[in-house]
Short mmCIF file of C-alpha atoms and ligand atoms in Angstrom, two decimals:
data_model
loop_
_atom_site.label_atom_id
_atom_site.label_comp_id
_atom_site.label_asym_id
_atom_site.label_seq_id
_atom_site.Cartn_x
_atom_site.Cartn_y
_atom_site.Cartn_z
CA MET H 1 -15.83 -50.54 -11.02
CA ALA H 2 -19.56 -49.96 -11.27
CA TYR H 3 -19.82 -47.05 -8.79
CA LYS H 4 -18.53 -43.90 -10.48
CA SER H 5 -18.98 -40.17 -9.97
CA VAL H 6 -19.25 -38.53 -13.40
CA ASN H 7 -20.31 -34.90 -13.77
CA PRO H 8 -22.97 -34.86 -16.52
CA TYR H 9 -22.33 -31.16 -17.14
CA ASN H 10 -18.77 -31.73 -18.42
CA ASN H 11 -18.49 -35.56 -18.50
CA GLU H 12 -15.55 -35.50 -16.07
CA MET H 13 -15.19 -38.66 -13.98
CA PHE H 14 -13.97 -37.52 -10.59
CA ASN H 15 -14.21 -40.61 -8.41
CA GLU H 16 -14.80 -44.33 -8.44
CA TYR H 17 -15.49 -46.80 -5.69
CA GLU H 18 -14.89 -50.51 -5.05
CA ASN H 19 -17.82 -52.79 -4.32
CA ALA H 20 -18.24 -54.00 -0.75
CA THR H 21 -16.39 -57.21 0.10
CA PRO H 22 -18.21 -60.24 1.60
CA LYS H 23 -16.48 -59.43 4.90
CA GLU H 24 -17.82 -55.86 4.87
CA ILE H 25 -21.31 -57.08 4.07
CA GLU H 26 -21.23 -59.60 6.92
CA ALA H 27 -20.01 -56.92 9.33
CA ALA H 28 -22.78 -54.54 8.22
CA LEU H 29 -25.48 -57.19 8.62
CA GLN H 30 -24.27 -58.00 12.12
CA GLN H 31 -24.00 -54.36 13.08
CA ALA H 32 -27.54 -53.67 11.86
CA SER H 33 -28.87 -56.69 13.68
CA ASP H 34 -27.10 -55.80 16.95
CA LEU H 35 -28.35 -52.22 16.78
CA ALA H 36 -31.93 -53.37 16.11
CA ARG H 37 -31.76 -55.50 19.25
CA ARG H 38 -30.38 -52.60 21.33
CA TRP H 39 -33.05 -50.24 20.01
CA GLU H 40 -35.82 -52.58 21.22
CA ASP H 41 -35.08 -51.43 24.78
CA ASP H 42 -34.38 -47.77 24.01
CA ASP H 43 -36.88 -45.06 24.69
CA LEU H 44 -37.97 -42.91 21.76
CA THR H 45 -36.85 -39.62 23.29
CA GLN H 46 -33.19 -40.30 22.61
CA ARG H 47 -33.78 -41.18 18.98
CA SER H 48 -36.05 -38.17 18.54
CA GLN H 49 -33.28 -35.88 19.85
CA MET H 50 -30.78 -37.57 17.55
CA LEU H 51 -33.00 -37.15 14.50
CA HIS H 52 -33.31 -33.43 15.27
CA LYS H 53 -29.50 -33.32 15.43
CA ILE H 54 -29.36 -34.98 12.00
CA ALA H 55 -31.78 -32.33 10.70
CA ASN H 56 -29.55 -29.57 12.08
CA GLN H 57 -26.43 -31.20 10.70
CA LEU H 58 -28.07 -31.31 7.26
CA ARG H 59 -28.86 -27.62 7.52
CA SER H 60 -25.33 -26.74 8.54
CA GLN H 61 -23.79 -28.88 5.76
CA LYS H 62 -26.38 -27.80 3.19
CA MET H 63 -23.93 -26.47 0.60
CA ALA H 64 -21.55 -29.43 0.75
CA MET H 65 -24.43 -31.88 0.38
CA ALA H 66 -26.04 -29.84 -2.40
CA GLU H 67 -22.78 -29.53 -4.35
CA ILE H 68 -22.02 -33.24 -4.44
CA MET H 69 -25.56 -34.00 -5.65
CA THR H 70 -25.29 -31.41 -8.42
CA ARG H 71 -21.83 -32.62 -9.45
CA GLU H 72 -22.90 -36.25 -9.62
CA MET H 73 -26.33 -36.07 -11.26
CA GLY H 74 -26.44 -32.55 -12.65
CA LYS H 75 -29.50 -30.99 -11.02
CA LEU H 76 -29.62 -27.22 -10.55
CA ILE H 77 -27.79 -26.15 -7.41
CA GLY H 78 -30.91 -24.31 -6.19
CA GLU H 79 -32.92 -27.54 -6.53
CA SER H 80 -30.23 -29.41 -4.57
CA GLU H 81 -30.34 -26.83 -1.77
CA GLU H 82 -34.14 -27.06 -1.60
CA GLU H 83 -33.83 -30.85 -1.41
CA VAL H 84 -31.50 -30.63 1.60
CA MET H 85 -33.89 -28.27 3.41
CA LEU H 86 -36.88 -30.52 2.69
CA CYS H 87 -34.95 -33.48 4.08
CA ALA H 88 -34.11 -31.60 7.27
CA ASN H 89 -37.85 -30.94 7.63
CA ILE H 90 -38.63 -34.63 7.05
CA ALA H 91 -36.21 -35.55 9.84
CA ASP H 92 -37.79 -33.01 12.21
CA TYR H 93 -41.28 -34.19 11.32
CA PHE H 94 -40.64 -37.84 12.20
CA ALA H 95 -38.68 -36.84 15.30
CA ASP H 96 -41.73 -34.86 16.47
CA HIS H 97 -44.52 -37.23 15.43
CA ALA H 98 -43.12 -40.71 16.03
CA GLU H 99 -44.38 -41.03 19.57
CA LYS H 100 -47.94 -40.26 18.52
CA PHE H 101 -47.83 -42.46 15.40
CA LEU H 102 -46.38 -45.41 17.32
CA GLN H 103 -48.90 -45.34 20.18
CA PRO H 104 -50.56 -48.72 20.74
CA THR H 105 -54.10 -48.95 19.36
CA LYS H 106 -56.77 -50.13 21.80
CA LEU H 107 -59.38 -52.37 20.17
CA GLU H 108 -62.98 -52.77 21.20
CA THR H 109 -63.66 -56.39 22.02
CA THR H 110 -65.83 -58.41 24.38
CA ASP H 111 -64.61 -59.90 27.65
CA ALA H 112 -60.98 -58.99 27.08
CA GLU H 113 -58.47 -56.25 26.66
CA ALA H 114 -56.92 -56.03 23.22
CA ILE H 115 -54.20 -53.70 22.06
CA VAL H 116 -52.05 -53.56 18.94
CA LEU H 117 -48.44 -52.53 19.53
CA LYS H 118 -46.32 -51.07 16.74
CA GLN H 119 -42.95 -52.73 17.12
CA PRO H 120 -39.86 -52.59 14.92
CA LEU H 121 -39.36 -55.34 12.35
CA GLY H 122 -35.57 -55.12 12.24
CA PRO H 123 -32.96 -54.22 9.59
CA ILE H 124 -34.26 -53.11 6.21
CA MET H 125 -32.58 -53.14 2.80
CA ALA H 126 -33.20 -49.92 0.81
CA CYS H 127 -32.40 -49.61 -2.93
CA GLU H 128 -32.64 -45.97 -3.96
CA PRO H 129 -32.48 -44.00 -7.24
CA TRP H 130 -30.30 -41.06 -8.23
CA ASN H 131 -32.92 -38.45 -9.13
CA TYR H 132 -33.23 -37.02 -5.59
CA PRO H 133 -30.12 -38.51 -3.98
CA LEU H 134 -30.80 -37.29 -0.44
CA TYR H 135 -34.61 -37.14 -0.39
CA GLN H 136 -35.05 -40.75 -1.53
CA VAL H 137 -32.83 -41.91 1.34
CA MET H 138 -34.48 -39.64 3.91
CA ARG H 139 -37.97 -40.91 3.02
CA ILE H 140 -37.00 -44.36 4.23
CA PHE H 141 -34.37 -43.49 6.83
CA ALA H 142 -36.18 -40.96 9.05
CA PRO H 143 -39.35 -42.97 9.82
CA ASN H 144 -37.45 -46.22 10.25
CA PHE H 145 -34.86 -44.61 12.51
CA MET H 146 -37.74 -43.69 14.83
CA VAL H 147 -39.43 -47.10 14.51
CA GLY H 148 -36.11 -48.76 15.37
CA ASN H 149 -35.28 -50.38 12.03
CA PRO H 150 -31.64 -49.88 10.92
CA VAL H 151 -31.30 -49.25 7.17
CA ILE H 152 -28.78 -50.88 4.83
CA LEU H 153 -28.49 -48.53 1.85
CA LYS H 154 -27.71 -49.46 -1.72
CA HIS H 155 -27.74 -46.18 -3.57
CA ALA H 156 -27.75 -45.78 -7.36
CA SER H 157 -24.37 -46.50 -8.93
CA ILE H 158 -24.08 -42.95 -10.35
CA VAL H 159 -24.35 -41.15 -6.97
CA PRO H 160 -21.82 -42.91 -4.72
CA GLY H 161 -20.31 -39.64 -3.48
CA SER H 162 -23.76 -38.43 -2.39
CA ALA H 163 -24.35 -41.74 -0.59
CA ARG H 164 -21.03 -41.36 1.26
CA LYS H 165 -21.81 -37.77 2.16
CA ILE H 166 -25.23 -38.69 3.58
CA ALA H 167 -23.68 -41.40 5.77
CA GLN H 168 -20.99 -38.96 6.89
CA ILE H 169 -23.51 -36.26 7.83
CA PHE H 170 -25.44 -38.76 9.96
CA GLU H 171 -22.19 -39.82 11.58
CA ASP H 172 -21.22 -36.17 12.22
CA ALA H 173 -24.56 -35.72 13.98
CA GLY H 174 -23.64 -38.62 16.27
CA ALA H 175 -26.15 -41.21 14.98
CA PRO H 176 -25.42 -44.67 16.41
CA GLU H 177 -23.21 -46.78 14.15
CA GLY H 178 -25.38 -49.03 12.05
CA SER H 179 -28.35 -46.64 11.79
CA LEU H 180 -27.56 -46.18 8.09
CA LEU H 181 -25.07 -48.56 6.50
CA ASN H 182 -24.06 -47.41 3.04
CA LEU H 183 -22.68 -50.26 0.92
CA PHE H 184 -21.66 -50.30 -2.75
CA LEU H 185 -23.33 -53.51 -3.91
CA ASP H 186 -24.03 -55.38 -7.13
CA TYR H 187 -27.44 -56.97 -7.77
CA ASP H 188 -26.30 -60.46 -6.66
CA GLN H 189 -25.02 -59.07 -3.37
CA ILE H 190 -28.36 -57.35 -2.84
CA ALA H 191 -30.20 -60.62 -3.43
CA GLU H 192 -27.96 -62.29 -0.84
CA ILE H 193 -28.64 -59.54 1.69
CA ILE H 194 -32.40 -59.75 1.15
CA ALA H 195 -32.18 -63.52 1.66
CA ASP H 196 -30.25 -63.13 4.93
CA SER H 197 -32.38 -63.94 7.97
CA ARG H 198 -31.22 -60.76 9.76
CA VAL H 199 -32.88 -58.58 7.11
CA THR H 200 -36.63 -58.28 7.52
CA ALA H 201 -37.85 -56.21 4.57
CA VAL H 202 -36.85 -54.34 1.45
CA ALA H 203 -37.86 -50.97 0.02
CA LEU H 204 -37.06 -50.02 -3.56
CA THR H 205 -37.63 -46.72 -5.28
CA GLY H 206 -36.84 -46.85 -8.97
CA SER H 207 -38.03 -48.29 -12.26
CA ASP H 208 -40.66 -50.98 -12.66
CA ARG H 209 -37.90 -53.18 -14.12
CA GLY H 210 -35.78 -52.87 -10.95
CA GLY H 211 -38.87 -53.17 -8.77
CA LYS H 212 -39.97 -56.45 -10.32
CA GLU H 213 -36.51 -57.98 -9.86
CA VAL H 214 -36.17 -56.97 -6.23
CA ALA H 215 -39.78 -57.91 -5.38
CA LYS H 216 -39.15 -61.35 -6.90
CA VAL H 217 -36.22 -61.92 -4.53
CA ALA H 218 -38.20 -60.52 -1.58
CA GLY H 219 -41.13 -62.80 -2.42
CA ALA H 220 -38.88 -65.85 -2.70
CA HIS H 221 -37.72 -65.20 0.88
CA LEU H 222 -41.09 -64.00 2.23
CA LYS H 223 -39.76 -60.56 3.04
CA LYS H 224 -42.14 -57.62 3.10
CA SER H 225 -41.50 -55.02 0.39
CA THR H 226 -42.60 -51.57 -0.69
CA LEU H 227 -42.10 -50.39 -4.26
CA GLU H 228 -42.11 -46.74 -5.33
CA LEU H 229 -41.84 -46.91 -9.12
CA GLY H 230 -42.28 -44.81 -12.23
CA GLY H 231 -45.21 -42.99 -13.74
CA ASN H 232 -46.56 -41.12 -16.75
CA ASP H 233 -48.73 -38.78 -14.74
CA ALA H 234 -51.59 -36.90 -16.32
CA PHE H 235 -52.09 -33.14 -15.97
CA ILE H 236 -55.77 -32.54 -16.62
CA VAL H 237 -56.96 -29.08 -17.58
CA LEU H 238 -60.69 -28.50 -17.07
CA ASP H 239 -62.52 -25.92 -19.14
CA ASP H 240 -63.19 -23.66 -16.12
CA VAL H 241 -59.46 -23.36 -15.35
CA ASP H 242 -57.85 -20.18 -14.03
CA LYS H 243 -55.61 -19.56 -17.05
CA GLU H 244 -53.10 -17.35 -15.29
CA LEU H 245 -52.47 -20.06 -12.70
CA LEU H 246 -52.41 -22.76 -15.39
CA TYR H 247 -49.57 -21.10 -17.30
CA GLN H 248 -47.66 -20.51 -14.09
CA VAL H 249 -47.90 -24.15 -12.99
CA ALA H 250 -47.76 -26.27 -16.17
CA PRO H 251 -44.17 -25.76 -17.47
CA GLY H 252 -42.54 -26.36 -14.08
CA ALA H 253 -44.68 -29.45 -13.51
CA ARG H 254 -42.81 -30.98 -16.44
CA LEU H 255 -39.37 -29.34 -16.33
CA SER H 256 -38.29 -29.27 -12.68
CA ASN H 257 -35.34 -31.58 -11.94
CA SER H 258 -34.86 -31.59 -15.75
CA GLY H 259 -38.03 -33.64 -16.00
CA GLN H 260 -36.49 -36.50 -14.03
CA ALA H 261 -39.16 -36.88 -11.36
CA CYS H 262 -41.33 -39.96 -11.00
CA THR H 263 -44.40 -37.85 -10.39
CA ALA H 264 -43.67 -35.03 -12.85
CA SER H 265 -46.60 -34.29 -15.13
CA LYS H 266 -45.82 -36.09 -18.37
CA ARG H 267 -49.15 -36.09 -20.26
CA PHE H 268 -51.01 -32.79 -20.54
CA ILE H 269 -54.69 -33.35 -21.33
CA VAL H 270 -56.34 -30.19 -22.59
CA PRO H 271 -59.88 -29.34 -23.77
CA ASP H 272 -60.24 -28.61 -27.46
CA THR H 273 -61.30 -25.01 -26.69
CA LEU H 274 -58.00 -24.25 -24.90
CA TYR H 275 -55.64 -26.53 -26.79
CA ASP H 276 -54.05 -24.08 -29.27
CA GLU H 277 -53.48 -21.41 -26.65
CA PHE H 278 -52.07 -23.95 -24.17
CA LEU H 279 -49.66 -25.35 -26.77
CA GLU H 280 -48.47 -21.86 -27.64
CA GLN H 281 -47.90 -21.00 -23.96
CA MET H 282 -45.99 -24.22 -23.33
CA ILE H 283 -43.79 -23.62 -26.38
CA SER H 284 -42.89 -20.12 -25.22
CA ALA H 285 -42.12 -21.38 -21.70
CA PHE H 286 -39.93 -24.18 -23.13
CA GLU H 287 -38.18 -21.68 -25.46
CA ALA H 288 -37.37 -19.47 -22.48
CA VAL H 289 -35.27 -22.02 -20.55
CA LYS H 290 -31.58 -21.37 -20.17
CA MET H 291 -29.40 -24.46 -20.35
CA GLY H 292 -25.92 -24.30 -18.87
CA ASP H 293 -23.83 -24.88 -15.78
CA PRO H 294 -26.13 -26.23 -13.04
CA MET H 295 -23.89 -24.58 -10.42
CA GLN H 296 -24.83 -21.13 -11.78
CA ALA H 297 -27.98 -19.47 -10.46
CA GLU H 298 -29.01 -18.15 -13.90
CA THR H 299 -29.26 -21.66 -15.40
CA THR H 300 -32.87 -22.89 -15.49
CA LEU H 301 -32.51 -26.28 -17.20
CA ALA H 302 -29.80 -28.69 -16.11
CA PRO H 303 -28.34 -31.61 -18.05
CA LEU H 304 -29.79 -35.09 -17.66
CA SER H 305 -28.15 -37.31 -15.06
CA SER H 306 -25.98 -39.39 -17.41
CA LYS H 307 -25.12 -40.28 -20.99
CA LYS H 308 -27.21 -43.44 -20.58
CA ALA H 309 -30.27 -41.43 -19.49
CA LYS H 310 -29.94 -39.08 -22.47
CA GLU H 311 -29.51 -41.94 -24.96
CA LYS H 312 -32.56 -43.73 -23.60
CA LEU H 313 -34.76 -40.61 -23.82
CA GLN H 314 -33.55 -39.82 -27.36
CA LYS H 315 -34.34 -43.38 -28.45
CA GLN H 316 -37.88 -43.05 -27.05
CA VAL H 317 -38.47 -39.69 -28.74
CA ASP H 318 -37.11 -41.04 -32.05
CA GLU H 319 -39.45 -44.01 -31.76
CA ALA H 320 -42.39 -41.75 -30.95
CA VAL H 321 -41.71 -39.62 -34.03
CA ALA H 322 -41.16 -42.63 -36.27
CA SER H 323 -44.57 -43.89 -35.13
CA GLY H 324 -46.39 -40.68 -36.08
CA ALA H 325 -45.95 -38.22 -33.20
CA THR H 326 -45.45 -34.56 -34.13
CA VAL H 327 -42.58 -32.54 -32.66
CA ALA H 328 -44.34 -29.28 -31.77
CA TYR H 329 -41.14 -27.94 -30.23
CA GLY H 330 -37.56 -29.07 -29.54
CA ASN H 331 -35.81 -32.37 -30.21
CA GLN H 332 -32.76 -30.60 -31.62
CA PRO H 333 -29.14 -31.26 -30.65
CA VAL H 334 -27.81 -28.98 -27.89
CA ASP H 335 -24.43 -27.40 -28.55
CA LEU H 336 -22.97 -28.08 -25.11
CA PRO H 337 -20.63 -30.90 -24.07
CA GLY H 338 -22.81 -32.19 -21.21
CA GLN H 339 -25.82 -34.49 -21.28
CA PHE H 340 -28.33 -31.80 -22.21
CA PHE H 341 -31.68 -32.62 -23.79
CA MET H 342 -33.55 -29.82 -25.48
CA PRO H 343 -37.00 -29.39 -23.90
CA THR H 344 -39.42 -31.02 -26.31
CA ILE H 345 -43.16 -31.08 -26.88
CA LEU H 346 -44.83 -33.99 -28.64
CA THR H 347 -48.39 -33.95 -29.97
CA ASN H 348 -50.44 -36.48 -31.92
CA VAL H 349 -49.26 -39.38 -29.76
CA THR H 350 -51.83 -42.09 -30.44
CA PRO H 351 -52.50 -45.15 -28.27
CA GLU H 352 -50.75 -47.23 -30.95
CA ASN H 353 -47.52 -45.26 -30.49
CA PRO H 354 -45.01 -47.29 -28.43
CA VAL H 355 -44.31 -44.31 -26.12
CA PHE H 356 -48.01 -43.75 -25.37
CA ASP H 357 -47.76 -45.86 -22.22
CA GLN H 358 -44.08 -45.38 -21.41
CA GLU H 359 -42.41 -43.09 -18.92
CA LEU H 360 -40.35 -40.34 -20.63
CA PHE H 361 -37.80 -39.44 -17.94
CA GLY H 362 -36.65 -36.00 -19.01
CA PRO H 363 -37.92 -32.64 -20.31
CA VAL H 364 -40.39 -34.04 -22.85
CA ALA H 365 -44.08 -33.13 -22.60
CA GLN H 366 -46.86 -34.87 -24.45
CA ILE H 367 -49.94 -32.73 -25.11
CA TYR H 368 -53.32 -34.30 -25.89
CA ARG H 369 -56.51 -32.69 -27.19
CA VAL H 370 -59.83 -33.92 -25.74
CA HIS H 371 -63.47 -33.01 -26.39
CA SER H 372 -65.08 -33.79 -23.04
CA GLU H 373 -64.32 -34.32 -19.38
CA GLU H 374 -65.15 -38.03 -19.72
CA GLU H 375 -62.59 -38.35 -22.50
CA ALA H 376 -60.01 -36.55 -20.34
CA ILE H 377 -60.58 -38.92 -17.40
CA GLU H 378 -60.51 -41.97 -19.64
CA LEU H 379 -57.24 -40.87 -21.24
CA ALA H 380 -55.68 -40.10 -17.85
CA ASN H 381 -56.56 -43.60 -16.66
CA HIS H 382 -55.37 -45.26 -19.88
CA SER H 383 -51.98 -46.08 -18.40
CA GLN H 384 -50.03 -48.97 -16.96
CA TYR H 385 -49.02 -46.54 -14.18
CA GLY H 386 -50.93 -44.84 -11.38
CA LEU H 387 -48.56 -42.62 -9.44
CA GLY H 388 -49.58 -38.96 -9.37
CA SER H 389 -51.77 -36.53 -11.31
CA VAL H 390 -52.78 -32.88 -11.43
CA VAL H 391 -56.23 -31.39 -11.99
CA MET H 392 -56.54 -27.68 -12.83
CA SER H 393 -59.92 -25.98 -12.41
CA GLY H 394 -61.30 -22.65 -11.19
CA ASP H 395 -63.79 -24.60 -9.05
CA PRO H 396 -62.14 -26.82 -6.40
CA HIS H 397 -65.33 -28.92 -5.98
CA HIS H 398 -65.40 -29.63 -9.68
CA ALA H 399 -61.70 -30.54 -9.56
CA GLN H 400 -62.25 -32.85 -6.57
CA LYS H 401 -65.06 -34.65 -8.40
CA VAL H 402 -62.67 -35.32 -11.29
CA ALA H 403 -59.75 -36.15 -8.95
CA ARG H 404 -61.76 -38.95 -7.28
CA GLN H 405 -62.10 -40.66 -10.66
CA ILE H 406 -58.36 -40.73 -11.38
CA LYS H 407 -56.72 -44.10 -10.76
CA ALA H 408 -53.58 -42.88 -9.03
CA GLY H 409 -52.01 -42.73 -5.59
CA MET H 410 -51.86 -38.92 -5.50
CA THR H 411 -53.75 -36.04 -7.13
CA PHE H 412 -52.81 -32.40 -6.74
CA ILE H 413 -55.44 -29.77 -7.46
CA ASN H 414 -54.36 -26.38 -8.80
CA HIS H 415 -50.76 -27.14 -7.80
CA GLU H 416 -47.86 -28.91 -9.46
CA TRP H 417 -46.90 -32.22 -7.83
CA THR H 418 -45.22 -31.75 -4.49
CA SER H 419 -43.88 -33.66 -1.51
CA LEU H 420 -44.12 -32.78 2.17
CA PRO H 421 -43.28 -34.91 5.21
CA GLU H 422 -46.96 -35.17 6.22
CA LEU H 423 -48.28 -36.26 2.79
CA PRO H 424 -48.25 -39.97 1.88
CA PHE H 425 -46.26 -40.66 -1.29
CA GLY H 426 -46.83 -43.66 -3.55
CA GLY H 427 -48.86 -45.21 -6.32
CA ILE H 428 -50.89 -48.10 -7.66
CA LYS H 429 -50.70 -50.38 -10.74
CA ASN H 430 -47.16 -50.52 -12.17
CA SER H 431 -46.18 -47.51 -10.06
CA GLY H 432 -45.79 -49.90 -7.15
CA TYR H 433 -47.32 -50.50 -3.74
CA GLY H 434 -46.97 -49.14 -0.23
CA ARG H 435 -46.52 -45.54 0.85
CA GLU H 436 -43.60 -43.49 2.10
CA LEU H 437 -43.74 -40.37 4.33
CA SER H 438 -46.63 -39.42 6.69
CA LYS H 439 -48.04 -41.81 9.28
CA LEU H 440 -48.71 -44.38 6.54
CA GLY H 441 -45.04 -44.43 5.58
CA MET H 442 -43.97 -44.70 9.18
CA LEU H 443 -46.06 -47.83 9.66
CA ALA H 444 -44.75 -49.60 6.52
CA PHE H 445 -42.29 -51.73 8.42
CA VAL H 446 -43.74 -52.27 11.88
CA ASN H 447 -44.97 -55.43 13.51
CA GLU H 448 -48.58 -54.72 14.41
CA HIS H 449 -48.45 -56.97 17.43
CA LEU H 450 -51.79 -57.91 18.97
CA ILE H 451 -51.84 -58.47 22.71
CA TYR H 452 -55.13 -60.03 23.80
CA THR H 453 -55.68 -60.40 27.52
CA ALA H 454 -58.69 -62.46 28.56
CA GLU H 455 -60.70 -61.42 31.59
CA THR H 456 -60.16 -63.91 34.33
CA ASN H 457 -62.64 -62.78 36.95
P1 NAP N 1 -33.64 -48.30 -11.31
O1 NAP N 1 -32.75 -48.62 -12.42
O2 NAP N 1 -34.76 -49.24 -11.02
O3 NAP N 1 -32.71 -48.15 -10.01
C1 NAP N 1 -33.18 -47.80 -8.73
C2 NAP N 1 -32.27 -48.41 -7.67
O4 NAP N 1 -32.44 -49.83 -7.65
C3 NAP N 1 -30.78 -48.19 -7.96
O5 NAP N 1 -30.08 -48.14 -6.74
C4 NAP N 1 -30.42 -49.44 -8.75
O6 NAP N 1 -29.04 -49.72 -8.72
C5 NAP N 1 -31.23 -50.48 -8.00
N1 NAP N 1 -31.58 -51.65 -8.81
C6 NAP N 1 -32.04 -51.67 -10.08
N2 NAP N 1 -32.27 -52.95 -10.47
C7 NAP N 1 -31.94 -53.73 -9.43
C8 NAP N 1 -31.94 -55.14 -9.21
N3 NAP N 1 -32.32 -55.99 -10.15
N4 NAP N 1 -31.51 -55.60 -8.02
C9 NAP N 1 -31.13 -54.74 -7.06
N5 NAP N 1 -31.10 -53.40 -7.20
C10 NAP N 1 -31.51 -52.90 -8.37
O7 NAP N 1 -34.28 -46.86 -11.46
P2 NAP N 1 -33.56 -45.57 -12.06
O8 NAP N 1 -33.70 -45.61 -13.52
O9 NAP N 1 -32.22 -45.39 -11.48
O10 NAP N 1 -34.49 -44.42 -11.44
C11 NAP N 1 -35.46 -43.76 -12.15
C12 NAP N 1 -36.81 -44.43 -11.94
O11 NAP N 1 -37.19 -44.28 -10.58
C13 NAP N 1 -37.91 -43.78 -12.75
O12 NAP N 1 -38.71 -44.77 -13.32
C14 NAP N 1 -38.68 -42.99 -11.71
O13 NAP N 1 -40.00 -42.72 -12.06
C15 NAP N 1 -38.56 -43.87 -10.52
N6 NAP N 1 -38.79 -43.13 -9.25
C16 NAP N 1 -39.91 -43.42 -8.52
C17 NAP N 1 -40.18 -42.70 -7.35
C18 NAP N 1 -41.40 -42.96 -6.52
O14 NAP N 1 -41.43 -42.55 -5.37
N7 NAP N 1 -42.44 -43.63 -7.04
C19 NAP N 1 -39.30 -41.70 -6.95
C20 NAP N 1 -38.18 -41.44 -7.73
C21 NAP N 1 -37.93 -42.17 -8.88
P3 NAP N 1 -28.05 -49.31 -9.94
O15 NAP N 1 -27.98 -47.83 -9.95
O16 NAP N 1 -26.75 -49.92 -9.52
O17 NAP N 1 -28.60 -49.89 -11.18
#
């Protein structure tokens, strides 16, 4: 069975799940389609009230939701709790703002009245990754619940218990059956669902490999898609930086969620004048982490999500070193049974190094020395990806001038990457297309329906 719950802290497998049968898939498709039709005539107030109930249910089941996420993919329990609270806020945000965001737009035109309605498209297929098991689902579920698009969920195969728990919480809140249909599916079953005429669109958050495959199927069936993919985000330090703030922000920008965040800062680009001091500060912050049981509050660095994730990262680091990178800190075995990866700092990564343009999904920082701002910007943009970025400067205007030149979907100034319901999330280049969250995310899967009424007298 492909769907298994394995605790990466102690390698214990504590559950496994059968894939959905063809009969279950057919029933889910029909249920989603029937609900979409019913929602066309519903008024938004009811769904807004229900989404607030879901938010409250998440808050009241915070610990149970947090614990299953930590047990299945290893993140620190505190990070899991924060994730649940953020997701409750996302639900409240869309419940409160949907009416405004979905207002028809009146167009200026001659001799006619023209409006654009924002109508639901219908059931959506969502393929989601394990790194934020609840948040990834909420980013797609909450706005589409308000739009009136039921969501068929295929969660990552290593977090099936989290997927079940999410569906159960929504059910406990009283959400109509079919609002979120969690199915354990293989890739062929997903392709069949995308091809089905009752499904109107597909959203995938994950790797560029997964994104390309799913987008190919969506394209073959002319289904709209959004892709939220990986990144190797730059963290640019300008020479007028506030150093105290810099050393507060930089380590966490790489290490939170054990470095397994799409928009974590992965490449630190530092002026020559600050380089040695910055490296020293990063080494002491990395030395200070405490690896251990992610359920314990004193642990500050959790294991990676799985054996497979650890093996992949180790292979990339080995390749980087074999191709000339220097290990400034870390890359030693960790004497714990779980899937721990020692926080590691690589320097001297040249453009010829195979990892130069890869995503390192774990606690591995690359630090680069540059001699001018132009060189920093050029290096930041020398990437197949374009997801997020950070610019650190004592002068916000200076930072904004640099930020505008970064080819990415998001830039955070004097702050580590973050996500809030009102901020659009997404990237360009191989980091994907489309946006989630905010008004932009809410309008990803609506029919912008023009109604043109000619003047007759
Ligand atoms: P992944 O392998 O692409 O998987 C993501 C999801 O898609 C999983 O549910 C996976 O199922 C499914 N999937 C993969 N290939 C598929 C295919 N050919 N057909 C149908 N479904 C498919 O990604 P991952 O390695 O689990 O997640 C980490 C990646 O996600 C990183 O690259 C990270 O940067 C990216 N990410 C991006 C964002 C963003 O918003 N831009 C946010 C978080 C993470 P299985 O689990 O069954 O393989």
